[in-house]
Amino acid sequence: NYALSEQSYQRVIDNTEDNYDAYGELGNVYFNQGKNAQAASAYYEAAAIFVRMGQRSRAESLIDLLWRLDPSKADELQQLIDSASS
């Protein structure tokens, strides 16, 4: 049940801080429905959390997927990673 899954993950996101797992799983729910823009946004949020946590390699692991879903989000993530590395 995609609608229930979306609601559940969104509730977790709303009630926790920096929950990359919830963003990643929400991205998977959107991806499986063909909602590429929403999936890209959720995956980007998970990656941004990784950057804030200093886990650059985990963030970088999502760039290829973002390129396929939404190149602008991939660019945004690359800029975030680059700025965190400076």
XYZ file of C-alpha atoms in Angstrom:
86
model
C 0.000 0.000 0.000
C 1.956 2.962 -1.308
C -0.286 5.647 0.173
C 0.027 4.182 3.661
C 3.787 3.798 3.246
C 4.133 7.425 2.141
C 2.125 8.596 5.146
C 4.098 6.430 7.550
C 7.518 7.567 6.325
C 6.397 11.188 6.218
C 5.201 10.906 9.827
C 8.600 9.516 10.864
C 10.353 12.354 9.007
C 8.117 14.935 10.668
C 8.785 13.512 14.123
C 12.522 12.835 13.944
C 15.595 14.789 12.993
C 18.016 13.805 10.241
C 16.383 10.454 9.602
C 18.167 9.468 6.405
C 16.618 5.992 6.509
C 13.093 7.402 6.386
C 13.995 9.713 3.488
C 15.630 6.833 1.642
C 12.660 4.552 2.134
C 10.255 7.315 1.105
C 12.381 7.722 -2.007
C 12.013 4.001 -2.694
C 8.225 4.228 -2.340
C 8.100 7.106 -4.825
C 10.581 5.408 -7.166
C 8.490 2.227 -7.258
C 5.484 4.304 -8.301
C 7.382 6.089 -11.049
C 7.254 9.396 -9.167
C 10.772 10.362 -10.172
C 10.721 13.999 -9.047
C 9.470 13.084 -5.577
C 11.917 10.182 -5.351
C 14.801 12.462 -6.311
C 13.800 14.982 -3.646
C 13.636 12.311 -0.958
C 16.971 10.781 -1.971
C 18.515 14.256 -2.063
C 17.360 14.903 1.512
C 18.903 11.609 2.645
C 22.172 12.542 0.913
C 22.145 16.042 2.425
C 21.890 14.472 5.870
C 24.901 12.295 5.066
C 26.853 15.409 4.060
C 25.930 17.142 7.324
C 27.052 14.040 9.198
C 30.405 14.049 7.415
C 29.610 10.868 5.499
C 30.575 12.128 2.079
C 30.950 8.709 0.461
C 27.405 7.739 1.415
C 26.105 10.969 -0.106
C 28.168 10.407 -3.253
C 26.654 6.938 -3.629
C 23.328 8.591 -4.495
C 24.599 10.911 -7.227
C 24.257 8.401 -10.094
C 20.680 7.633 -9.124
C 19.895 11.343 -8.913
C 21.395 11.885 -12.394
C 18.861 9.417 -13.778
C 15.907 10.829 -11.839
C 16.570 14.574 -11.776
C 19.893 15.958 -13.028
C 19.303 19.280 -11.267
C 19.151 17.465 -7.911
C 22.389 15.661 -8.777
C 24.031 19.008 -9.525
C 22.687 20.439 -6.285
C 24.044 17.494 -4.325
C 27.451 17.750 -5.989
C 27.623 21.428 -5.061
C 26.658 20.603 -1.467
C 29.355 17.919 -1.270
C 31.949 20.241 -2.813
C 31.119 23.077 -0.420
C 31.308 20.753 2.582
C 34.717 19.552 1.431
C 36.186 23.054 1.244
